[in-house]
GROMACS .gro file of C-alpha atoms in nm:
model
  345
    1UNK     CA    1  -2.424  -4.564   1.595
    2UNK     CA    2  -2.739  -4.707   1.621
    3UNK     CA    3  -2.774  -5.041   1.437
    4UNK     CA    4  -2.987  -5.087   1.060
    5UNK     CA    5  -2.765  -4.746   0.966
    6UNK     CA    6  -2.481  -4.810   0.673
    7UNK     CA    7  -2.525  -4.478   0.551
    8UNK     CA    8  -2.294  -4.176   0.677
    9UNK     CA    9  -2.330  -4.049   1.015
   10UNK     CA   10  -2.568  -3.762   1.055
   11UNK     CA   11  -2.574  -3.506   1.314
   12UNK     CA   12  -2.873  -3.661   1.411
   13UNK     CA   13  -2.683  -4.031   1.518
   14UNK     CA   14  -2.437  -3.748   1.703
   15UNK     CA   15  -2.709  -3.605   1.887
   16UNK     CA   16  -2.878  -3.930   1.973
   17UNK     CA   17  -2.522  -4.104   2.110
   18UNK     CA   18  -2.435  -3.865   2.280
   19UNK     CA   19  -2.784  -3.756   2.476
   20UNK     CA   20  -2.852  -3.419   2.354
   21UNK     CA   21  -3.021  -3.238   2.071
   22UNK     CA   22  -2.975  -3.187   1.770
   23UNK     CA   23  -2.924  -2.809   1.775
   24UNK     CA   24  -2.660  -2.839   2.019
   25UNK     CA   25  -2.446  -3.080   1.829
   26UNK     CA   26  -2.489  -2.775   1.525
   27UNK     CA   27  -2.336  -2.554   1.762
   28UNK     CA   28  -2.088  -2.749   1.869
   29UNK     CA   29  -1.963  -2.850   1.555
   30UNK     CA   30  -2.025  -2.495   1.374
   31UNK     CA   31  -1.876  -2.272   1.724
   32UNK     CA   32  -2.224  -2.079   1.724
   33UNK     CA   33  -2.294  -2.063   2.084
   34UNK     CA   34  -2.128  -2.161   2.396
   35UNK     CA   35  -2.185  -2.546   2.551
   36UNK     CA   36  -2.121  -2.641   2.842
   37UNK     CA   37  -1.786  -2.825   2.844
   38UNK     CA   38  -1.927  -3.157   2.979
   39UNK     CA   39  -2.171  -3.190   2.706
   40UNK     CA   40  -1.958  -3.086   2.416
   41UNK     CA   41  -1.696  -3.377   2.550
   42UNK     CA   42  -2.018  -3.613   2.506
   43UNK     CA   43  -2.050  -3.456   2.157
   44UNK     CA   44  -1.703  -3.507   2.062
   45UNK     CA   45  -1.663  -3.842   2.159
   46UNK     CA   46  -1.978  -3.906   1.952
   47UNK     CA   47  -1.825  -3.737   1.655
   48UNK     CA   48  -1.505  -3.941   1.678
   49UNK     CA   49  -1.701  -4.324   1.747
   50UNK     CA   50  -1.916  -4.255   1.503
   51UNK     CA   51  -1.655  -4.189   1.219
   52UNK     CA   52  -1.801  -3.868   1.180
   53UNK     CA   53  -1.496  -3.710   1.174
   54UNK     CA   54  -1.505  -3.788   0.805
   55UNK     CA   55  -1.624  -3.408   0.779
   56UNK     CA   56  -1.396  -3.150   0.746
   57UNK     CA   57  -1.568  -2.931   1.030
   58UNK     CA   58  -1.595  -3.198   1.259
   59UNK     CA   59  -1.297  -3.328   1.202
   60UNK     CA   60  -1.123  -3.021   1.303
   61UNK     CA   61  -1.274  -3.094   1.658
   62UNK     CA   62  -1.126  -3.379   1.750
   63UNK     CA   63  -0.761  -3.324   1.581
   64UNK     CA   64  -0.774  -2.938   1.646
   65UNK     CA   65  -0.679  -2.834   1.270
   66UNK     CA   66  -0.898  -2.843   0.892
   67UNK     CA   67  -0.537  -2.753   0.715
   68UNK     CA   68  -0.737  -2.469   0.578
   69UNK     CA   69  -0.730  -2.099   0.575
   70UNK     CA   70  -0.937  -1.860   0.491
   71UNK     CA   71  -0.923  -1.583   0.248
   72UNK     CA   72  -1.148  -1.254   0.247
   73UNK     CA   73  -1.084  -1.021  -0.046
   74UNK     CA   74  -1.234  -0.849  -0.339
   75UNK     CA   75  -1.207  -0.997  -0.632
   76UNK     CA   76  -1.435  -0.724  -0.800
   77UNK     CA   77  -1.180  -0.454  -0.717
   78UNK     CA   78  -0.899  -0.485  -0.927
   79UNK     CA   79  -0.735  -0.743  -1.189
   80UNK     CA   80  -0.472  -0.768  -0.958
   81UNK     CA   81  -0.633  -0.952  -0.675
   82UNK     CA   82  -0.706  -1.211  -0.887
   83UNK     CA   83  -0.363  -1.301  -0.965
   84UNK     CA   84  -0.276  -1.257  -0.640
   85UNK     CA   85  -0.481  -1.565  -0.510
   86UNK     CA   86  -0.332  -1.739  -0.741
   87UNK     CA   87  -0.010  -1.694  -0.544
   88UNK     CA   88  -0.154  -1.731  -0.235
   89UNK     CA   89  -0.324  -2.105  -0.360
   90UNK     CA   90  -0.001  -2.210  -0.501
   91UNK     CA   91   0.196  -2.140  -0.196
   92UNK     CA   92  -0.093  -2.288   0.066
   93UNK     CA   93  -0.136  -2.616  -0.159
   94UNK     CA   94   0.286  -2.623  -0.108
   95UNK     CA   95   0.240  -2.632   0.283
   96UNK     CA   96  -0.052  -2.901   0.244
   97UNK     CA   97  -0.309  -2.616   0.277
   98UNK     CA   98  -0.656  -2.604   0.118
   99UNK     CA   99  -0.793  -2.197   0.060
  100UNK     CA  100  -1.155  -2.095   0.107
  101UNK     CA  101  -1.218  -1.790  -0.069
  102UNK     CA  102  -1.477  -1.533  -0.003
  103UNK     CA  103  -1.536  -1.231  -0.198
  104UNK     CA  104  -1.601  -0.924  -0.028
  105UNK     CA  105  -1.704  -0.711  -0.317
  106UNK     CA  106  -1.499  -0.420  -0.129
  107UNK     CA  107  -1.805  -0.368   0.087
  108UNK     CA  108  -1.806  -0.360   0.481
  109UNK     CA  109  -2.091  -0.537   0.569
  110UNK     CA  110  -2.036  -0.802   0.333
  111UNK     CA  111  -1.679  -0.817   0.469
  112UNK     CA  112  -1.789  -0.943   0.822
  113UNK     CA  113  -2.023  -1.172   0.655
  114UNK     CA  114  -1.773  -1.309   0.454
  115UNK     CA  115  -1.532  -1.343   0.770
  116UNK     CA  116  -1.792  -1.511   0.991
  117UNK     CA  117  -1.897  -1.733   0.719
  118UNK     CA  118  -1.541  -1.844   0.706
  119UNK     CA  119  -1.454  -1.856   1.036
  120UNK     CA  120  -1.774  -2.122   1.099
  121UNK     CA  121  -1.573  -2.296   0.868
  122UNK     CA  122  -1.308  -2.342   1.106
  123UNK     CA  123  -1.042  -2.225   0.928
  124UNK     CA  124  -0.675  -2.206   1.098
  125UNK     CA  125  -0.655  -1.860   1.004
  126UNK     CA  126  -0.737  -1.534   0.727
  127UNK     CA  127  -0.605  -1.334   0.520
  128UNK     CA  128  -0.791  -1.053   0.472
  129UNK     CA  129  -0.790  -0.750   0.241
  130UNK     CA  130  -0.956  -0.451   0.452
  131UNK     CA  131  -1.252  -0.260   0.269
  132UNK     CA  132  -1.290   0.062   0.271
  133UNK     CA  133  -1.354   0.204   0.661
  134UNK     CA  134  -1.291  -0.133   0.833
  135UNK     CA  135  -1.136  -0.134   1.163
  136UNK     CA  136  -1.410  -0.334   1.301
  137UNK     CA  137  -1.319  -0.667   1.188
  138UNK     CA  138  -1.005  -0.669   1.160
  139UNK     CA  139  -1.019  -0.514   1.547
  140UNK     CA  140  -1.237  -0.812   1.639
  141UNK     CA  141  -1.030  -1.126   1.470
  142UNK     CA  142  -0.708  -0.953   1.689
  143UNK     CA  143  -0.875  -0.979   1.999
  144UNK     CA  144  -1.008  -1.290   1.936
  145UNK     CA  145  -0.680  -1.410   1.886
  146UNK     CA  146  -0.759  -1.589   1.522
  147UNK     CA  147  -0.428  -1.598   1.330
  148UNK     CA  148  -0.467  -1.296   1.078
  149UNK     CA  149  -0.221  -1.127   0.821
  150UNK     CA  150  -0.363  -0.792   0.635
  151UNK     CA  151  -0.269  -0.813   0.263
  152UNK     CA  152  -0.229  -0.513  -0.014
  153UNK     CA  153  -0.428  -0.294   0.210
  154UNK     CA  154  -0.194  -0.249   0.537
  155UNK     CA  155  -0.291  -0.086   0.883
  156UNK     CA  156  -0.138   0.135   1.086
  157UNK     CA  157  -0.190  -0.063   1.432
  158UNK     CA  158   0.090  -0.271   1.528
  159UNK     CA  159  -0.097  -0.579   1.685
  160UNK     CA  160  -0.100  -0.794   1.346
  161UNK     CA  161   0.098  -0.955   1.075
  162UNK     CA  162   0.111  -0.782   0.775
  163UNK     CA  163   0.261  -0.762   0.422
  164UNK     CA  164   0.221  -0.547   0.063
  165UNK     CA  165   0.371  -0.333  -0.197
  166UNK     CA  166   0.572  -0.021  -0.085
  167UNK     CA  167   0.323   0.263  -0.235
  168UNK     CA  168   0.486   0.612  -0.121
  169UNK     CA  169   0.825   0.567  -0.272
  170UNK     CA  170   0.722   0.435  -0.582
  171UNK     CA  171   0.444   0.648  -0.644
  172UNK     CA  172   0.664   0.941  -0.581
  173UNK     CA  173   0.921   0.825  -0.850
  174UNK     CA  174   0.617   0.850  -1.135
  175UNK     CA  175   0.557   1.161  -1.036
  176UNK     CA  176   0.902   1.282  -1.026
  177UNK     CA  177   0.941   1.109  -1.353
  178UNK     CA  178   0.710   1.301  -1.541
  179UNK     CA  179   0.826   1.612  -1.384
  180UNK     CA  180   1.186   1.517  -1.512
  181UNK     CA  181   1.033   1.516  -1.862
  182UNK     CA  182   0.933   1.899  -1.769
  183UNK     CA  183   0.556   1.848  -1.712
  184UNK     CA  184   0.482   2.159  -1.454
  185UNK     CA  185   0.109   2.021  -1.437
  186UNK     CA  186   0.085   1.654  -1.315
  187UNK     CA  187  -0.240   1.495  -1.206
  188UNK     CA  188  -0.333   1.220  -1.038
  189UNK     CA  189  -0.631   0.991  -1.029
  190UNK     CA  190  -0.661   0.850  -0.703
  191UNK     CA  191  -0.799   0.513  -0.559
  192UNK     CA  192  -1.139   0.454  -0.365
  193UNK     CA  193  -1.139   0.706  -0.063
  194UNK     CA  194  -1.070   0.513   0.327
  195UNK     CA  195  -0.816   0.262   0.144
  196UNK     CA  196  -0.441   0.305   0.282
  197UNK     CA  197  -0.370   0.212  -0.046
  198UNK     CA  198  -0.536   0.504  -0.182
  199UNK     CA  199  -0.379   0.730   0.088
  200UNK     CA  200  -0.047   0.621   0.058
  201UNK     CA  201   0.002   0.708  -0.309
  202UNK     CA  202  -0.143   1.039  -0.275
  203UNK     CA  203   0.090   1.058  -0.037
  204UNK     CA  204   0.351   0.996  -0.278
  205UNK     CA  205   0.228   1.194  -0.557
  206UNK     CA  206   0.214   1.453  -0.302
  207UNK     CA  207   0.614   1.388  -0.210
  208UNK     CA  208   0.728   1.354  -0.613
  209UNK     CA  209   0.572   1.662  -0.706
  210UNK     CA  210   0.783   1.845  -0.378
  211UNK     CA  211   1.118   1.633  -0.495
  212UNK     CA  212   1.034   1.802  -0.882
  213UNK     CA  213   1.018   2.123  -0.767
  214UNK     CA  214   0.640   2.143  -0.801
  215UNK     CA  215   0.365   2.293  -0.607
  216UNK     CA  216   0.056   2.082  -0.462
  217UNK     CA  217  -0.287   2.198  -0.637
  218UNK     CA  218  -0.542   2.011  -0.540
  219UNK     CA  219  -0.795   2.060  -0.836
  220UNK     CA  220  -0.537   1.854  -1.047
  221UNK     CA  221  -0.645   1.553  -0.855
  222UNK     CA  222  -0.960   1.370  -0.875
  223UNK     CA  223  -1.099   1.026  -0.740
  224UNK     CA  224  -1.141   0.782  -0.959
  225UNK     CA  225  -1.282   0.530  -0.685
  226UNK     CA  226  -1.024   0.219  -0.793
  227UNK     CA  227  -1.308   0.136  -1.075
  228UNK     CA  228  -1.255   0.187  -1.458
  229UNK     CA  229  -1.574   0.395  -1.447
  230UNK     CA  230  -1.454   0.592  -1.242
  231UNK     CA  231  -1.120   0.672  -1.362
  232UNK     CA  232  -1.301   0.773  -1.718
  233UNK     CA  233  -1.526   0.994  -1.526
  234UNK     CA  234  -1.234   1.131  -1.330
  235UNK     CA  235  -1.025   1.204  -1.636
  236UNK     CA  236  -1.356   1.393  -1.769
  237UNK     CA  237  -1.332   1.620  -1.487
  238UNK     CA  238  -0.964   1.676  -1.523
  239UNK     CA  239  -0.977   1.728  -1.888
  240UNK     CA  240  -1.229   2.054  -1.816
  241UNK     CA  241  -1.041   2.228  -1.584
  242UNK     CA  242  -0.926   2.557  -1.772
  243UNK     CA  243  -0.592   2.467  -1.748
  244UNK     CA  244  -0.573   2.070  -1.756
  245UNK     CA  245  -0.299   1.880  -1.654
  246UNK     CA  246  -0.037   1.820  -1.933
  247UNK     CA  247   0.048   1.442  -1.774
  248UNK     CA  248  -0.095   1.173  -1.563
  249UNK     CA  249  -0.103   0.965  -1.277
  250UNK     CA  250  -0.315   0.669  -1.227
  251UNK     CA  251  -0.329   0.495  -0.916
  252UNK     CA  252  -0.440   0.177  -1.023
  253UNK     CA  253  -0.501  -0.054  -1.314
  254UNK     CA  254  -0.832  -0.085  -1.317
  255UNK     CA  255  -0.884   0.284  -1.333
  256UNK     CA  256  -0.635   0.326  -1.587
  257UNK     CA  257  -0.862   0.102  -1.832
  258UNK     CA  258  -1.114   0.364  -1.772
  259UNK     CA  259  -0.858   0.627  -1.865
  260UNK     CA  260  -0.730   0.428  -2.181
  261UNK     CA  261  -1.147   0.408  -2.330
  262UNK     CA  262  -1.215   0.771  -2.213
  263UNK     CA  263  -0.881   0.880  -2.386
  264UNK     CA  264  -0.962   0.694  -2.739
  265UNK     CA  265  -1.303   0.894  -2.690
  266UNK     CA  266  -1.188   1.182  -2.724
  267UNK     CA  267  -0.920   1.151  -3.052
  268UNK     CA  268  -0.618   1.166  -2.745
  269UNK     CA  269  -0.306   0.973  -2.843
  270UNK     CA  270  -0.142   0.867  -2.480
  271UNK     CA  271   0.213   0.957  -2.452
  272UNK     CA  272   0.131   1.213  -2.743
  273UNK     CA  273  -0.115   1.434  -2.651
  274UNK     CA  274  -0.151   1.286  -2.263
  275UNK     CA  275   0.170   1.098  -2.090
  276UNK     CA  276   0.045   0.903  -1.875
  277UNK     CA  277   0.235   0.665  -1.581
  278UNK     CA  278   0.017   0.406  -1.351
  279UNK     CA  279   0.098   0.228  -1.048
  280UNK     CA  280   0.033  -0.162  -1.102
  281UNK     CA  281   0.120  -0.349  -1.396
  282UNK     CA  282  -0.111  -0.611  -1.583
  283UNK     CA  283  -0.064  -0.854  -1.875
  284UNK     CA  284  -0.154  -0.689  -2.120
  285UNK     CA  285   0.061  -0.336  -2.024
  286UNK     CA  286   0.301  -0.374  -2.307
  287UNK     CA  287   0.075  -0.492  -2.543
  288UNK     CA  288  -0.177  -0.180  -2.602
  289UNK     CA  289  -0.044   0.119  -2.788
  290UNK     CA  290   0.200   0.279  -2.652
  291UNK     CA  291   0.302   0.034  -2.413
  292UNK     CA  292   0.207   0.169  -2.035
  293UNK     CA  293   0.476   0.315  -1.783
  294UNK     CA  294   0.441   0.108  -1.493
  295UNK     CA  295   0.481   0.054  -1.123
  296UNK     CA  296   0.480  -0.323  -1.096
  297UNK     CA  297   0.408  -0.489  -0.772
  298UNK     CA  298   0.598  -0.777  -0.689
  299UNK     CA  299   0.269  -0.999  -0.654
  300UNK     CA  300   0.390  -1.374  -0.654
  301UNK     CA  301   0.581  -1.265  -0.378
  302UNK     CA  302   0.334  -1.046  -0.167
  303UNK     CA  303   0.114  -1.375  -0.154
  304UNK     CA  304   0.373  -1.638  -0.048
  305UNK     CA  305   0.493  -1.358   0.231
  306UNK     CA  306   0.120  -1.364   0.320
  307UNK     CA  307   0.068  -1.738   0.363
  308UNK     CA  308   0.426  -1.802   0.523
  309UNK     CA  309   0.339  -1.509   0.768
  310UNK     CA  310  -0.016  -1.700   0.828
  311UNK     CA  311   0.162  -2.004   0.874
  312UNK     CA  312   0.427  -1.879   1.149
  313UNK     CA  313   0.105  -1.714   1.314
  314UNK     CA  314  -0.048  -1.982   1.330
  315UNK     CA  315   0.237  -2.230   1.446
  316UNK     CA  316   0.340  -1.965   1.730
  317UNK     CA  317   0.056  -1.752   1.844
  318UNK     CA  318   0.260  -1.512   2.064
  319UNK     CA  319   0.494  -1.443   1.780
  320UNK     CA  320   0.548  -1.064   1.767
  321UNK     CA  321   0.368  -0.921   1.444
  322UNK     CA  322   0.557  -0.805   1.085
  323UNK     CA  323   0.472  -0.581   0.915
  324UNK     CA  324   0.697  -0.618   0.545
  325UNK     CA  325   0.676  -0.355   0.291
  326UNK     CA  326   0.812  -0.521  -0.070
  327UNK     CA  327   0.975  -0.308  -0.343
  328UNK     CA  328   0.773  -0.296  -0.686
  329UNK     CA  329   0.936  -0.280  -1.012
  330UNK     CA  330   0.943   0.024  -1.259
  331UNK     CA  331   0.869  -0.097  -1.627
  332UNK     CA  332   0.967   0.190  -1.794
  333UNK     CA  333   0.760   0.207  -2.154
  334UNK     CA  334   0.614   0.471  -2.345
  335UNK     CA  335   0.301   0.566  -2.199
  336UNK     CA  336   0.516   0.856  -2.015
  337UNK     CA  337   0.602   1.011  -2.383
  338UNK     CA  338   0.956   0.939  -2.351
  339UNK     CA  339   0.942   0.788  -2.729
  340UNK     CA  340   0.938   1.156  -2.891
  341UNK     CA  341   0.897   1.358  -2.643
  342UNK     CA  342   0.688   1.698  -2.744
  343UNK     CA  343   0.714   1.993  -2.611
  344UNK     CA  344   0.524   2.050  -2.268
  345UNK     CA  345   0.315   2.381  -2.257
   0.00000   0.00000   0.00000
């Protein structure tokens, strides 16, 4: 470094060691455009003399890892994301891992934003939680080769690691539940439209109403978007239909907070006057009156799958891909009307 400097390197003493600008040094260091390999060896040894390397980014050059990964999701989405990166952060600080979170806010283009932000970050590797319609980027990170496992929201492609909640099996035992009880008119509100998520519990609903003896009608189900909004709004539209259904499915907790306001709205008791059943399970489930049927997800261990499976990935690229489906948990309440059950018309 040139003499009369004490202060920390700058890309700028990189740029002047090693002969070159100081534009391509920035794209060396941030991967933004190709260099030929001769000058990005005079970079890196500039980077490492220098003691640049005291940067994370730069760093990563010279020893080939950050011991970071990256993690793309939507926080805005659901309550349950959030306590799902708290899974993931315990179990990547246990391997000696740092997490860069970006939120997504369940939107496409913000999604490949978020990805390339990360990804000039250096990171070892993502975990991503697809928005609604992507293909894209998730496509692109597999052909790029960058270690990626698809959380929650799985795919059907067989090319990359992935690992959530089973959805069909357990959203068909609600439904057959509340046919069990003798409900002949069970609807569902369903998640955000383009999520497999979403898909997969229809699905479900669709196989529990077959396994209760009951007939598919499609005006007794109505999108509620995965947003408490829009389960209230999609409980409004349920609630007119001339012949409403007599019990519930939600297909998510956020919508079902939407469901629980729009209920109390109205003067409805739930479990009384509308049994209702909803697949995730939050803190405060047994606490509100009745306590909520649930379909609890088996979260803590969804997000140290996730990181292990990042982990292997990255350790041994050519590892063939897993795809792991975990059981969730009913929590059988009252929220289904089994405390005093009434008569179903």
């Amino acid at each position: 470094m040139p003499p009369g400097r004490s202060s920390r390197p700058t890309q700028r003493d990189i740029a002047e060691m090693a002969g070159v600008s100081i534009t391509t040094v920035s794209h060396v260091v941030n991967g933004t455009r190709a260099v030929a390999e001769e000058t990005r060896a005079a970079v890196l040894r500039a980077i490492e003399t220098t003691g640049y390397t005291g940067d994370a980014i730069a760093r990563s050059l010279v020893t080939g890892g950050t011991r970071s990964i990256g993690v793309a999701i939507s926080l805005m989405a659901n309550p349950y994301f959030a306590m799902l990166m708290q899974a993931v952060e315990r179990e990547a600080a246990a391997a000696g891992y740092t997490v860069l979170l970006a939120d997504t806010h369940d939107e496409l283009e913000t999604e490949q934003s978020t990805v390339r932000a990360l990804r000039s970050r250096r990171v070892e590797g993502l975990l991503i939680t697809p928005a609604p319609g992507d293909g894209q980027v998730v496509g692109e990170l597999v052909s790029l080769g960058v270690p990626t496992v698809l959380v929650d929201r799985l795919a059907t492609r067989g090319d990359v690691d992935q690992v959530g909640a089973e959805n069909i099996q357990a959203t068909s035992a609600l439904t057959e539940h509340l046919a069990s009880l003798g409900h002949r008119r069970i609807g569902l509100i369903s998640g955000a439209a383009g999520l497999s998520t979403s898909e997969e519990r229809t699905l479900g609903y669709r196989l529990g109403l077959g396994r209760g003896g009951l007939v598919w009608n499609p005006s007794l189900v109505e999108c509620g978007h995965s947003s408490r909004d829009g389960g209230a709004a999609a409980l409004r539209t349920l609630l007119a239909l001339p012949e409403p259904p007599t019990a519930l499915v939600v297909a998510n907790d956020g919508m079902m907070v939407g469901v629980l306001h729009e209920a109390r709205s109205r003067g409805l008791k739930i479990g009384r006057d509308l049994p209702v059943v909803v697949y995730d399970d939050v803190e405060w489930a047994d606490l509100v009156d009745p306590p909520l049927t649930t379909m609890a997800q088996p979260i803590e261990e969804i997000g140290r799958r996730a990181v292990r499976l990042l982990l292997a990935r990255i350790a041994d690229p050519d590892r063939k891909a897993e795809v792991v489906r975990l059981p969730p948990t009913l929590r059988h309440r009252e929220s289904c009307g089994c405390a005093g059950i009434h008569p179903v018309r």
